[in-house]
Short mmCIF file of N, CA and C in Angstrom, two decimals:
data_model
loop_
_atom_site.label_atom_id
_atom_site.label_comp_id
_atom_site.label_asym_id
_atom_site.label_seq_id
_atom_site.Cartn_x
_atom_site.Cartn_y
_atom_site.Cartn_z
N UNK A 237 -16.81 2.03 14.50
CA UNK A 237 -15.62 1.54 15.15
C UNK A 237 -15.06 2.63 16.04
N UNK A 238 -15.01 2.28 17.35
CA UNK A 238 -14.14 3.82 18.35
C UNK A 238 -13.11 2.99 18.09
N UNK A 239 -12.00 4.15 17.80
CA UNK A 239 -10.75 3.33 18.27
C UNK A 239 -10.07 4.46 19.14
N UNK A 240 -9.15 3.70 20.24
CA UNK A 240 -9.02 4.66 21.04
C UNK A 240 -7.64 5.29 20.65
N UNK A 241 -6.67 6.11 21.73
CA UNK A 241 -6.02 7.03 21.48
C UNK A 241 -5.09 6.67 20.20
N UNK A 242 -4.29 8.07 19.70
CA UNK A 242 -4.09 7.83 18.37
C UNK A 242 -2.20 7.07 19.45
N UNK A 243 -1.85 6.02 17.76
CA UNK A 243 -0.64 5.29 17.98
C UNK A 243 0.13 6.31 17.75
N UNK A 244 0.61 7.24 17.35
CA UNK A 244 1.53 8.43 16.58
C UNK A 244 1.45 9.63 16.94
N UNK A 245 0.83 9.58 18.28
CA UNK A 245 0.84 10.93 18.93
C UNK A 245 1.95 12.39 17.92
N UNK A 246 2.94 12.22 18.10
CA UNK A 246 4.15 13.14 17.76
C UNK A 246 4.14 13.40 16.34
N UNK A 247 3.26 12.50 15.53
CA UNK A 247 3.66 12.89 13.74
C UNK A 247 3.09 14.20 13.22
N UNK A 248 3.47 14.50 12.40
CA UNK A 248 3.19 16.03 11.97
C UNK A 248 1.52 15.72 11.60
N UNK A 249 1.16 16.87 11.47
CA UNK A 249 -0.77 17.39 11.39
C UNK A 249 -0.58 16.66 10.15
N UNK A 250 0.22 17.63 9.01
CA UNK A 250 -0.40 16.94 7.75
C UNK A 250 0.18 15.87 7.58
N UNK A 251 0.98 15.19 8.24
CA UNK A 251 1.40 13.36 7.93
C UNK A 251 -0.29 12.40 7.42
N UNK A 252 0.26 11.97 6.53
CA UNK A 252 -0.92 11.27 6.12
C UNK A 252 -0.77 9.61 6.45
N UNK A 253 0.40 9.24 7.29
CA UNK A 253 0.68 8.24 8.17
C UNK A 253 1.77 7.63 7.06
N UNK A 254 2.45 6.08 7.80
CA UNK A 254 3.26 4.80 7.09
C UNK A 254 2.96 4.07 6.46
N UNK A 255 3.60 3.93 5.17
CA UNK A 255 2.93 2.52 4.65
C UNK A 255 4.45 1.43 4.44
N UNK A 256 4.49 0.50 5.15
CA UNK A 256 5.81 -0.29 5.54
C UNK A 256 5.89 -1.54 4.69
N UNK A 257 6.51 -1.52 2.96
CA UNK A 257 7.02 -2.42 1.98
C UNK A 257 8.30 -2.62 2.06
N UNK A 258 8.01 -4.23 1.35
CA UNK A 258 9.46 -4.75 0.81
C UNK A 258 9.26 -5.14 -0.55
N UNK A 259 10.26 -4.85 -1.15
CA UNK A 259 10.49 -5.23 -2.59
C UNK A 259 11.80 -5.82 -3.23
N UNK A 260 11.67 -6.84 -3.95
CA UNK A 260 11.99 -7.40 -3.97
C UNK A 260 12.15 -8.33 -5.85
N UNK A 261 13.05 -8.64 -6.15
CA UNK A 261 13.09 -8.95 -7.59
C UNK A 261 13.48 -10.48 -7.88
N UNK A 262 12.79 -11.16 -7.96
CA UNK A 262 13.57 -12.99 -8.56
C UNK A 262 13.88 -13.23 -9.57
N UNK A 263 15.17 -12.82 -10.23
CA UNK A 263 15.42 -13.37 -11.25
C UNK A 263 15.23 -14.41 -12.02
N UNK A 264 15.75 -15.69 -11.17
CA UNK A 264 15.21 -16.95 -12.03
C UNK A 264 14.14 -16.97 -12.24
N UNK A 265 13.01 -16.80 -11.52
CA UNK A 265 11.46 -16.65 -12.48
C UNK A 265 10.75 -14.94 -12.69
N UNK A 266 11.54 -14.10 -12.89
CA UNK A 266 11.44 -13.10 -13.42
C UNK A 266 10.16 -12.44 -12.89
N UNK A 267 9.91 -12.52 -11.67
CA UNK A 267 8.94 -11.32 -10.73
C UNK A 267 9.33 -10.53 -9.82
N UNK A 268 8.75 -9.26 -10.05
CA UNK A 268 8.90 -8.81 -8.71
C UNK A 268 8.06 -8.78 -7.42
N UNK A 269 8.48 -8.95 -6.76
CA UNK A 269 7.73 -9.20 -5.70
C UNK A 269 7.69 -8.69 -4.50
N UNK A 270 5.94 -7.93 -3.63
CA UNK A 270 6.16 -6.98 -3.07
C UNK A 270 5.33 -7.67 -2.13
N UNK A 271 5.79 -7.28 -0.96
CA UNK A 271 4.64 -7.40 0.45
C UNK A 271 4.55 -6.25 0.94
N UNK A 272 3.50 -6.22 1.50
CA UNK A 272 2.69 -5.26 2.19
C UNK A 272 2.86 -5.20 3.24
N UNK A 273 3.18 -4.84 4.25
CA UNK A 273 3.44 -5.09 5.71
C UNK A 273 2.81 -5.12 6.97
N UNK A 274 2.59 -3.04 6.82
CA UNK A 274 1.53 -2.67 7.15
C UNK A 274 1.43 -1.51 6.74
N UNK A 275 0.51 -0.70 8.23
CA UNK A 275 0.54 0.90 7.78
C UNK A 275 -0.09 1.44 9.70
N UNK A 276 0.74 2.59 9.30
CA UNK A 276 1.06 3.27 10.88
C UNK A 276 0.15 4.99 10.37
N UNK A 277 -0.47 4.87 11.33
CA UNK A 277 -1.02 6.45 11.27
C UNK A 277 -1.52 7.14 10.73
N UNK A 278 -2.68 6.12 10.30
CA UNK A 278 -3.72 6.55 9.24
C UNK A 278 -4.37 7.61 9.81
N UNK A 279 -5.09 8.50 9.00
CA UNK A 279 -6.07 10.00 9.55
C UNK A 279 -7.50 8.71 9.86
N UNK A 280 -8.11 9.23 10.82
CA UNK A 280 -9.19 8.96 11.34
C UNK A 280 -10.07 8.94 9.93
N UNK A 281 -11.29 8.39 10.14
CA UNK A 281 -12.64 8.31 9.42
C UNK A 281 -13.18 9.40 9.59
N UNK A 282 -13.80 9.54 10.58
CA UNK A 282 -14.03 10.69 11.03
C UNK A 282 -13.81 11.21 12.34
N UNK A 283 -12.74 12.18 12.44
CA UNK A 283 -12.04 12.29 13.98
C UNK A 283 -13.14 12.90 15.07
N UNK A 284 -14.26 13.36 14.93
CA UNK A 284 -14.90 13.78 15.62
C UNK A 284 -16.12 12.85 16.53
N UNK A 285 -16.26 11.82 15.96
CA UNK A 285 -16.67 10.60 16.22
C UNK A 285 -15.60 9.56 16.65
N UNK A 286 -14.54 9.58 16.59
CA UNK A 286 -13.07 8.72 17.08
C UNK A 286 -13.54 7.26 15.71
N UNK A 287 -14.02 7.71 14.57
CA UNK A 287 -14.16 6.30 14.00
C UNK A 287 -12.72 6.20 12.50
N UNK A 288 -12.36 4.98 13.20
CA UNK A 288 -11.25 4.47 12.19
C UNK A 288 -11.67 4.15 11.06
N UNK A 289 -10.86 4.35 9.72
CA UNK A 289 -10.80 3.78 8.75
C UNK A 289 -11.12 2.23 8.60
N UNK A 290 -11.51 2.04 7.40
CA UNK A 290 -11.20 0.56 6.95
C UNK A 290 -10.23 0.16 5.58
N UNK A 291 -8.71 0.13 6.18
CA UNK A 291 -8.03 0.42 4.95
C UNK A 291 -7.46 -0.84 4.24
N UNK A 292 -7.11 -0.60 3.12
CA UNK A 292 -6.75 -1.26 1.85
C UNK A 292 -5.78 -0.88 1.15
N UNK A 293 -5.25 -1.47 0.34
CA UNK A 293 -3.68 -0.69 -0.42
C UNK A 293 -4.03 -0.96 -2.01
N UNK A 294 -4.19 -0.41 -3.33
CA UNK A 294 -3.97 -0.90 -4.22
C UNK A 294 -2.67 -0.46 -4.67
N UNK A 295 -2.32 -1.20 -5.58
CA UNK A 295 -0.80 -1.24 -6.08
C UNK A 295 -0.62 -1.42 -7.55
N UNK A 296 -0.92 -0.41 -8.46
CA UNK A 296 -0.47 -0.42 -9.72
C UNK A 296 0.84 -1.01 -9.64
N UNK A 297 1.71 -1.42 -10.98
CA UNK A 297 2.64 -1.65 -11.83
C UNK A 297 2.81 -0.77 -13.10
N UNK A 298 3.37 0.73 -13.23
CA UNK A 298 3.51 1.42 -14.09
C UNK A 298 4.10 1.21 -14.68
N UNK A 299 4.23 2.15 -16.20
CA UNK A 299 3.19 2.59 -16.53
C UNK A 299 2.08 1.56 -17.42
N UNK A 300 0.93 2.48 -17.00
CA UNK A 300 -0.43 1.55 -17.53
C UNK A 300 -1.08 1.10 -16.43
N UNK A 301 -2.44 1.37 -16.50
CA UNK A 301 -3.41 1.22 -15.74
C UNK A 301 -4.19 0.29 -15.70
N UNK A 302 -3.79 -1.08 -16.73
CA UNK A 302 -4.87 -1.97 -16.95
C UNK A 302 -4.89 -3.18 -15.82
N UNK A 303 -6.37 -3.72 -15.84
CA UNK A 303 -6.74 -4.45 -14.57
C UNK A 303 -5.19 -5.95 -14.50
N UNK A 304 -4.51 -5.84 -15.37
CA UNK A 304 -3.56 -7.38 -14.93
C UNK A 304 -2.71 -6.18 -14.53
N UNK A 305 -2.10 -5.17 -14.52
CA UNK A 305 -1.20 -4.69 -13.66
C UNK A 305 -1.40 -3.78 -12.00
N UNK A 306 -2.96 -4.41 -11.83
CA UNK A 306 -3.42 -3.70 -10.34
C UNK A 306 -3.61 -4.98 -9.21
N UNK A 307 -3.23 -4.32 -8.56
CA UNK A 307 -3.08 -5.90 -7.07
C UNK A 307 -3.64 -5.12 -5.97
N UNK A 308 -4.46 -5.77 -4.84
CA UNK A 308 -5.04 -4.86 -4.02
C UNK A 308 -4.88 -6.23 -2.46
N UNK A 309 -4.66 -5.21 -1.06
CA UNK A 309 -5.01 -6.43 0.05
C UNK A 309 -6.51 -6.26 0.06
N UNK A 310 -6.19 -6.93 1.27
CA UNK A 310 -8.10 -7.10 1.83
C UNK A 310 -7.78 -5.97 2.65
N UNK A 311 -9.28 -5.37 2.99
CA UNK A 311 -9.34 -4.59 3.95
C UNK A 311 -9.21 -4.73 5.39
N UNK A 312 -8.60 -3.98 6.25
CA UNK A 312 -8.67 -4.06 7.51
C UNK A 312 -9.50 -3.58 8.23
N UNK A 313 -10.49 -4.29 8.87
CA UNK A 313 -11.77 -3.28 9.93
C UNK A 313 -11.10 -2.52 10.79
N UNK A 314 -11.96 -1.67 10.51
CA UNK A 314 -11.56 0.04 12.11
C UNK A 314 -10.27 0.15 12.49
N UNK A 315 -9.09 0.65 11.67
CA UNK A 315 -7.85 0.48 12.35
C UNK A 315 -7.41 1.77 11.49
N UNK A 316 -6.44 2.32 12.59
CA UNK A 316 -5.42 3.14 11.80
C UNK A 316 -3.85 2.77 11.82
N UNK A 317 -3.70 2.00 12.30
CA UNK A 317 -2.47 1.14 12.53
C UNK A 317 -2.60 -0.88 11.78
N UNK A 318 -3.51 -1.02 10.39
CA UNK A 318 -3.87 -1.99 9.87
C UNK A 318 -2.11 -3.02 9.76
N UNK A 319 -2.40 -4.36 9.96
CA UNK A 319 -1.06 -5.19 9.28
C UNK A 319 -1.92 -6.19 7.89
N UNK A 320 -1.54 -6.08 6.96
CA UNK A 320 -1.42 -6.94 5.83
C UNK A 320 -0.59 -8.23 5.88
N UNK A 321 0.54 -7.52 6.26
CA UNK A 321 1.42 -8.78 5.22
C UNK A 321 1.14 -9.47 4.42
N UNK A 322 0.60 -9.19 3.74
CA UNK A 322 0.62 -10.12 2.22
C UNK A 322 1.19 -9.74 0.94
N UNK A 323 1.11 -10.42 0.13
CA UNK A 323 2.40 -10.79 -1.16
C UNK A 323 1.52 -10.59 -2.33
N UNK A 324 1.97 -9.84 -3.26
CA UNK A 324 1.69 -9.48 -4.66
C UNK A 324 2.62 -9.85 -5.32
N UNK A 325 2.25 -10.07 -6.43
CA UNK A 325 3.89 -10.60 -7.33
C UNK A 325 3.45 -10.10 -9.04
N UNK A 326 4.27 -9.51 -10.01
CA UNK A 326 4.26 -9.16 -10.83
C UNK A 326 5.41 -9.88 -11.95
N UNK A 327 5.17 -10.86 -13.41
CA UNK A 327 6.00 -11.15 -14.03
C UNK A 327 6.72 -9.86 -15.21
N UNK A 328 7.87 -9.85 -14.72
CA UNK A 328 8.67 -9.04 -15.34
C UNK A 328 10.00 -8.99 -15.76
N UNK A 329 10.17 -8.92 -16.95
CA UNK A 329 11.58 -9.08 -17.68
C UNK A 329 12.87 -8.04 -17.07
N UNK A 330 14.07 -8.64 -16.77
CA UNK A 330 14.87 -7.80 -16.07
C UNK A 330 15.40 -6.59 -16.65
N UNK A 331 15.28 -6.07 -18.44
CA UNK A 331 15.05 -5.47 -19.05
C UNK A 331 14.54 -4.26 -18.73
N UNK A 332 13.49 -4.41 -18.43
CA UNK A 332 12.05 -3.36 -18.29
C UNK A 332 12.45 -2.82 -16.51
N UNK A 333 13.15 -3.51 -15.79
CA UNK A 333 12.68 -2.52 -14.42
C UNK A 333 12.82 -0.93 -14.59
N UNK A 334 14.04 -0.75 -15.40
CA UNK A 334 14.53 0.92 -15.13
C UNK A 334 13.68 1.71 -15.49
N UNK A 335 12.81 1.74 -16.26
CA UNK A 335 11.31 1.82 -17.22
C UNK A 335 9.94 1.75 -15.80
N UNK A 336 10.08 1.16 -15.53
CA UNK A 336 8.78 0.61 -14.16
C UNK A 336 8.44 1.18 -12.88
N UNK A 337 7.44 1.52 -12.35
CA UNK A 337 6.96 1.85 -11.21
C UNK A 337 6.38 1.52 -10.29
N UNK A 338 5.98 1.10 -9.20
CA UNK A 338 4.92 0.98 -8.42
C UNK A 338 4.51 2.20 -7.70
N UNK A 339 2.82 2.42 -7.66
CA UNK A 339 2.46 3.20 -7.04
C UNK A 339 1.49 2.33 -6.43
N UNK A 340 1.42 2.94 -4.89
CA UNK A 340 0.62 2.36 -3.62
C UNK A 340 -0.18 3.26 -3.26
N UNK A 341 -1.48 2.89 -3.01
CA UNK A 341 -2.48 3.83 -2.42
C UNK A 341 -3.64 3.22 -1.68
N UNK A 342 -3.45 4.02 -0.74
CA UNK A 342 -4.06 3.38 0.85
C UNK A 342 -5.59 3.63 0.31
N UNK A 343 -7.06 3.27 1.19
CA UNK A 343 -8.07 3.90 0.80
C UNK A 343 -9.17 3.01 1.66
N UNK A 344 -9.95 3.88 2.37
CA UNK A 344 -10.95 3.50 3.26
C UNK A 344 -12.10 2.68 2.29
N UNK A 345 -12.40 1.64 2.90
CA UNK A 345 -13.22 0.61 2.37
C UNK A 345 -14.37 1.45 2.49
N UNK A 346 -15.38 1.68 2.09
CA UNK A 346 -16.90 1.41 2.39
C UNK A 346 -17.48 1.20 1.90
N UNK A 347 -18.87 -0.27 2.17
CA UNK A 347 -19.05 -0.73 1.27
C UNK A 347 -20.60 -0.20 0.67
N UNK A 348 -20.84 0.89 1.95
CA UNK A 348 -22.47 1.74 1.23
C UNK A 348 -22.09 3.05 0.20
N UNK A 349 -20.71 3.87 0.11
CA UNK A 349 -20.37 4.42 -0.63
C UNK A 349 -19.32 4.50 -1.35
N UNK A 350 -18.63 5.35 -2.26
CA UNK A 350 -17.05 5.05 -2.49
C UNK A 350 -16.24 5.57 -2.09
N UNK A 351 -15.32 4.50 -2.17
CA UNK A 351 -13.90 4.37 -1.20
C UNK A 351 -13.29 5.45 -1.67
N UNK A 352 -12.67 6.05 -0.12
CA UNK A 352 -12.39 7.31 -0.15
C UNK A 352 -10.11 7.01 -0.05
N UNK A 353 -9.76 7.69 -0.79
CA UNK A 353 -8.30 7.45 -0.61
C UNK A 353 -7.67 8.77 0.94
N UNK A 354 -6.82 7.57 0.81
CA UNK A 354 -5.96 8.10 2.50
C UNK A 354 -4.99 8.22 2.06
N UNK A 355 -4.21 8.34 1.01
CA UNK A 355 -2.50 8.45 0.69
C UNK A 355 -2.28 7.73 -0.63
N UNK A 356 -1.00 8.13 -0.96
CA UNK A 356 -0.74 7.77 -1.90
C UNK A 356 0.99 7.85 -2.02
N UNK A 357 1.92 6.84 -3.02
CA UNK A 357 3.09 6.94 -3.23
C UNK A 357 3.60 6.08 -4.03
N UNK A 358 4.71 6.58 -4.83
CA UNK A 358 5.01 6.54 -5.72
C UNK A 358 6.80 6.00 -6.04
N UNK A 359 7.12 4.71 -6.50
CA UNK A 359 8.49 4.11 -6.03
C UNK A 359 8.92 3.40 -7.64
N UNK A 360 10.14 4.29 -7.98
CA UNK A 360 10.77 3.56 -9.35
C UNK A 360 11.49 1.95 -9.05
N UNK A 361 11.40 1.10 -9.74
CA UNK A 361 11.86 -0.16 -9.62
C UNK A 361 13.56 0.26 -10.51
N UNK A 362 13.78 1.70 -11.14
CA UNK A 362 15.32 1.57 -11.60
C UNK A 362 16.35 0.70 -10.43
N UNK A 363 16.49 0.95 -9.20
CA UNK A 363 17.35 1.00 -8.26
C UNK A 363 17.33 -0.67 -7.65
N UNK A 364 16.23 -1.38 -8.04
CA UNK A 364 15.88 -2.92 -7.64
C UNK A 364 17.04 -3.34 -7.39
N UNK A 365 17.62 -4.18 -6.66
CA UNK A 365 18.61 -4.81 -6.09
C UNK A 365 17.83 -6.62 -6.60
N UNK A 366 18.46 -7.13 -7.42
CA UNK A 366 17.92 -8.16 -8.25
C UNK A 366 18.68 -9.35 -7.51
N UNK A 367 18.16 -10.76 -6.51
CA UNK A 367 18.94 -11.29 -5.94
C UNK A 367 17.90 -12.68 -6.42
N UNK A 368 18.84 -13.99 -6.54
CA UNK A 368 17.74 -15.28 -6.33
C UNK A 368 17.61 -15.51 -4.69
N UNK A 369 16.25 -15.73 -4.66
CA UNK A 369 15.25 -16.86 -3.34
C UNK A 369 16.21 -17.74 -3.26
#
């Protein structure tokens, strides 16, 4: 994939680029619920070749690592500026947020070796602003 000049000219060297969520809590049926948006200014694949990533987001629900609390998008071909928008949703007692985490982590698809991670971050659900749809 060439992709041409970078979108983020001005961001710092070690910026490891944007990743642009909303979150979100429904009380009456007790999920939270997150979209993905996108992501701005991913590091190249390999910058010496101009080849873009193929990125992806997985999204634990901390703590605990087990496969019902991991949600992942689809991948985006050759982009460092990928859009998702799509919706994950997690059932959760209003109890438990202050306790809870999400962590997001970007990560180049490939499907002849393994996927290599591009970022990572880390967001407490204490502060959730809990509203009904």
């Amino acid at each position: 994939c060439d992709y041409g000049e970078d979108a983020w000219p001005n961001k710092p060297q070690d910026a490891l680029g944007y990743l642009q969520v909303a979150i979100s809590y429904d009380r009456p049926t007790s999920r939270v619920i997150v979209r993905i948006v996108a992501a701005r200014g991913l590091k190249m694949r390999d910058p010496a070749r101009r080849l873009a990533p193929n990125p992806f987001v997985k999204i634990y629900l901390l703590p605990g690592r087990k496969v019902s609390n991991k949600r992942r998008t689809r991948f985006v071909p050759c982009s460092t500026d990928p859009e998702w928008n799509q919706i994950v949703e997690w059932q959760v007692m209003p109890g438990s947020l202050p306790s809870l985490y999400l962590e997001f982590s970007v990560w180049d698809y490939d499907r002849l070796t393994e996927n290599n991670a591009l970022g990572q971050v880390t967001v407490s659900l204490a502060a959730i602003t809990a509203f009904p749809h």
